[in-house]
Amino acid sequence: MSLESDERAPVAGAFSIKPLMFETFACTLALMSFVALIGPIARSLGLAPWQAGLAVTVGGIAWVLFARRWGAASDKLGRRRIILQGLGGFVLSYAALCAFLIFALRNPLPVWLAFAGMVVLRGLVGGFYAAVPATGAALIADHVPPGQRAGALAMLGAASGLGMVAGPGVAGMLAVHGLELPLVITTVLPVASLAVLWRWLPRAERHAAPNAASLKIGDARLRRPMAVAFTSMFCVIVAQVVVGFFALDRLHLDAAAAARAAGIALTAVGVALILAQLLVRRLGWAPERLIRIGCAVSALGFGSILFAATQPFLWIGYFVAAAGMGWVFPSVTALAANAVNTNEQGAAAGTVAAAQGLGIIAGPLAGTLVYDADPGAPYALIAGLLALAAVWPARVRTAAPLGTATRR
């Protein structure tokens, strides 16, 4: 069916965001549980800290490399097909990673082999899962009107935030019975989410025409979403990496107290993200407005940490900063979705996801390098970047009519 007149209208048919929310929660919980366990597992396998860090970073690199490709593929082959393929690959590769680590814990391997196996399998996990958020965002753009997309995407963000908070907690509770149990348990939820999506993902889809032009990565319509996506994720990762050091050097805490202070600060981040993203749906504001106010609030929160002399001050600063980010994250994806045509939604979502992944990769190195100059320097840097993002003059760009997409 040609979409000459309604190529930007939502796809007809029943659509519920709840299956995507469950999948997001389940997979985020599994990923964050693994991150929480990587230190003790690496120590048990005889790996150096940098090797554990590289194994995690490889997942982010794979995300950057494949998110856009998965998203573009969903434009042409359909959301359901790509999201199920990506999630299926994630389930298998994550199970293989957990099985490999359990085997290595029971049967000591040469350090190089344990390291290589962890890196390869973690890369596969990141590469396959890159398909899911990009295609999920495009699926929402297909079924939700432009004015409601930020709110719908915020619900996914809230589910992700819940998984971020629950993951380390679940890992910690299960780890008292050994490192193997949390690895086994956390493979179950992604399998359940695959079954849920297979059963409830809509089958009515809009497909791009085979000869439709591909969305260029340098497309002017995506410059602001990409810049804000990179900046926001970069700032969050910098703040996560340096908070423990800040508690040691600026608050003058011992190692145990600094770890506790950092843990509470990051928990506050998760709670603030959840609450802020739930509020987005109620506000109903345009993505551009949410980005401006969210970046300004986050800049204020991170900037206030320059004056932090007590733990509660640190926690409040992180809570305020994360609340602002809770408005920015879903709005960036919605801004990109509203700027492109229906046959470009997957590629646009993948491009934004890749920009966020680049921020995840660059943040740890930049944050620690700047920290060497002064404990407050990273917070001054990210507050300044967010303030610039808030005042960046935006030119509203809308998608041009197409008439090239088909629905089937």
Coordinates of C-alpha atoms in Angstrom, one line a residue, residues 188-400:
V188 CA 16.9 -16.4 32.5
L189 CA 15.3 -13.0 32.2
P190 CA 16.6 -12.2 28.7
V191 CA 15.2 -15.6 27.5
A192 CA 11.9 -14.6 29.0
S193 CA 12.0 -11.2 27.3
L194 CA 12.6 -12.9 24.0
A195 CA 9.5 -15.0 24.4
V196 CA 7.5 -12.0 25.4
L197 CA 8.6 -10.0 22.3
W198 CA 8.0 -12.9 20.0
R199 CA 4.5 -13.3 21.3
W200 CA 3.4 -9.6 21.6
L201 CA 5.4 -7.6 19.1
P202 CA 3.1 -6.2 16.4
R203 CA 3.2 -7.9 13.0
A204 CA 1.8 -5.0 11.0
E205 CA 4.8 -3.0 9.9
R206 CA 5.9 -0.2 7.5
H207 CA 8.8 -1.1 5.3
A208 CA 11.0 1.2 3.3
A209 CA 11.0 0.6 -0.5
P210 CA 14.0 -1.5 -1.6
N211 CA 15.4 1.4 -3.6
A212 CA 14.9 4.0 -0.8
A213 CA 18.0 6.2 -0.2
S214 CA 20.0 5.4 3.0
L215 CA 20.1 8.1 5.7
K216 CA 23.6 9.6 5.8
I217 CA 25.4 9.7 9.1
G218 CA 26.2 13.4 8.4
D219 CA 22.6 14.3 7.7
A220 CA 22.0 17.9 8.9
R221 CA 18.7 16.9 10.5
L222 CA 20.6 14.6 13.0
R223 CA 23.4 17.0 13.9
R224 CA 21.8 18.3 17.1
P225 CA 20.4 14.9 18.3
M226 CA 23.8 13.3 17.7
A227 CA 25.7 16.1 19.5
V228 CA 23.4 16.1 22.5
A229 CA 23.3 12.3 22.6
F230 CA 27.1 12.1 22.7
T231 CA 27.4 15.0 25.2
S232 CA 24.8 13.7 27.6
M233 CA 26.1 10.2 27.7
F234 CA 29.7 11.4 27.9
C235 CA 28.9 13.6 30.9
V236 CA 27.1 10.8 32.8
I237 CA 29.9 8.3 32.2
V238 CA 32.5 10.9 33.4
A239 CA 30.5 11.5 36.5
Q240 CA 30.2 7.7 37.2
V241 CA 33.9 7.1 36.7
V242 CA 35.3 9.9 38.9
V243 CA 32.8 9.9 41.8
G244 CA 34.8 7.3 43.8
F245 CA 38.0 9.3 43.4
F246 CA 36.2 12.5 44.3
A247 CA 35.0 11.0 47.6
L248 CA 38.5 9.9 48.4
D249 CA 40.3 13.2 47.5
R250 CA 37.8 16.0 48.1
L251 CA 35.7 14.5 50.9
H252 CA 38.8 12.8 52.5
L253 CA 37.0 9.5 53.1
D254 CA 38.8 6.2 53.5
A255 CA 38.4 3.5 50.9
A256 CA 35.4 1.8 52.4
A257 CA 33.6 5.0 53.1
A258 CA 34.4 6.3 49.6
A259 CA 33.0 3.2 48.0
R260 CA 29.8 3.6 50.1
A261 CA 29.4 7.2 49.2
A262 CA 30.0 6.5 45.5
G263 CA 27.4 3.6 45.6
I264 CA 24.8 5.8 47.2
A265 CA 25.4 8.6 44.6
L266 CA 25.0 6.1 41.7
T267 CA 21.9 4.7 43.3
A268 CA 20.5 8.3 43.5
V269 CA 21.2 8.6 39.8
G270 CA 19.1 5.5 39.0
V271 CA 16.2 6.7 41.2
A272 CA 16.3 10.2 39.7
L273 CA 16.4 8.8 36.2
I274 CA 13.3 6.7 36.9
L275 CA 11.3 9.5 38.5
A276 CA 12.3 12.2 35.9
Q277 CA 11.4 9.9 33.0
L278 CA 8.1 9.0 34.5
L279 CA 7.4 12.8 34.7
V280 CA 8.2 13.4 31.0
R281 CA 5.0 11.6 30.0
R282 CA 2.9 13.7 32.2
L283 CA 4.4 17.0 31.1
G284 CA 3.8 16.5 27.4
W285 CA 6.5 19.0 26.5
A286 CA 8.2 19.1 23.1
P287 CA 11.6 17.3 22.9
E288 CA 13.5 20.5 22.3
R289 CA 12.1 22.1 25.4
L290 CA 12.9 19.1 27.5
I291 CA 16.4 19.0 26.2
R292 CA 17.1 22.7 27.0
I293 CA 15.6 22.5 30.5
G294 CA 17.1 19.0 31.2
C295 CA 20.6 20.1 30.1
A296 CA 20.4 23.2 32.3
V297 CA 19.2 21.3 35.3
S298 CA 21.9 18.7 34.9
A299 CA 24.6 21.4 34.4
L300 CA 23.4 23.0 37.7
G301 CA 23.6 19.6 39.5
F302 CA 27.1 18.7 38.3
G303 CA 28.3 22.2 38.7
S304 CA 27.2 22.2 42.4
I305 CA 29.5 19.3 43.1
L306 CA 32.4 21.7 42.7
F307 CA 31.4 23.1 46.1
A308 CA 30.6 19.7 47.7
A309 CA 32.3 19.2 51.1
T310 CA 30.0 16.6 52.6
Q311 CA 28.5 13.3 51.4
P312 CA 24.8 14.5 51.4
F313 CA 25.8 17.5 49.2
L314 CA 27.4 15.0 46.8
W315 CA 24.3 12.8 46.7
I316 CA 22.0 15.7 46.1
G317 CA 24.2 17.0 43.3
Y318 CA 24.1 13.7 41.5
F319 CA 20.3 13.4 42.1
V320 CA 19.6 16.8 40.5
A321 CA 22.0 16.1 37.6
A322 CA 20.5 12.7 36.9
A323 CA 17.0 14.2 37.0
G324 CA 18.0 16.6 34.2
M325 CA 19.4 13.7 32.2
G326 CA 16.1 11.8 32.7
W327 CA 14.5 14.5 30.5
V328 CA 17.3 14.6 28.0
F329 CA 17.8 10.9 27.1
P330 CA 14.3 10.1 25.7
S331 CA 14.0 13.6 24.2
V332 CA 17.1 13.2 22.1
T333 CA 15.7 10.0 20.4
A334 CA 12.3 11.7 20.0
L335 CA 13.9 14.7 18.4
A336 CA 15.7 12.5 15.9
A337 CA 12.6 10.5 15.1
N338 CA 10.5 13.7 14.5
A339 CA 13.1 15.1 12.2
V340 CA 13.3 12.2 9.7
N341 CA 10.9 10.3 7.4
T342 CA 9.3 7.0 8.2
N343 CA 11.7 5.0 6.1
E344 CA 14.6 6.5 8.1
Q345 CA 13.5 5.8 11.6
G346 CA 15.7 2.8 12.3
A347 CA 18.8 4.4 10.9
A348 CA 18.1 7.6 12.9
A349 CA 17.6 5.7 16.1
G350 CA 20.7 3.7 15.4
T351 CA 22.7 6.8 14.7
V352 CA 21.7 8.3 18.1
A353 CA 22.5 5.1 19.9
A354 CA 26.0 5.0 18.2
A355 CA 26.6 8.6 19.4
Q356 CA 25.7 7.6 22.9
G357 CA 28.0 4.6 22.6
L358 CA 30.8 6.8 21.6
G359 CA 30.2 8.9 24.7
I360 CA 30.5 5.7 26.8
I361 CA 33.8 4.9 25.2
A362 CA 35.3 8.4 25.4
G363 CA 34.0 9.3 28.9
P364 CA 36.2 7.1 31.1
L365 CA 39.5 8.2 29.5
A366 CA 38.6 11.9 29.3
G367 CA 37.3 12.0 32.8
T368 CA 40.3 10.4 34.4
L369 CA 42.7 12.5 32.4
V370 CA 41.0 15.8 33.5
Y371 CA 40.7 14.6 37.1
D372 CA 44.5 14.5 37.3
A373 CA 44.5 18.3 37.0
D374 CA 42.0 18.8 39.8
P375 CA 39.2 16.7 41.5
G376 CA 36.7 19.3 40.5
A377 CA 37.8 19.7 36.9
P378 CA 35.7 16.9 35.5
Y379 CA 32.5 18.4 37.0
A380 CA 33.4 21.8 35.6
L381 CA 34.0 20.3 32.2
I382 CA 30.7 18.4 32.0
A383 CA 28.7 21.3 33.5
G384 CA 30.1 23.5 30.8
L385 CA 29.3 21.1 28.0
L386 CA 25.7 20.7 29.2
A387 CA 25.3 24.4 29.5
L388 CA 26.4 24.8 25.9
A389 CA 24.0 22.1 24.8
A390 CA 21.2 23.9 26.7
V391 CA 21.8 27.2 24.9
W392 CA 22.7 25.8 21.5
P393 CA 20.4 27.5 19.0
A394 CA 18.3 24.8 17.2
R395 CA 16.9 25.0 13.8
V396 CA 13.7 23.0 13.6
R397 CA 14.0 20.6 10.7
T398 CA 11.1 18.5 9.5
A399 CA 11.0 15.5 7.2
A400 CA 10.2 16.0 3.6

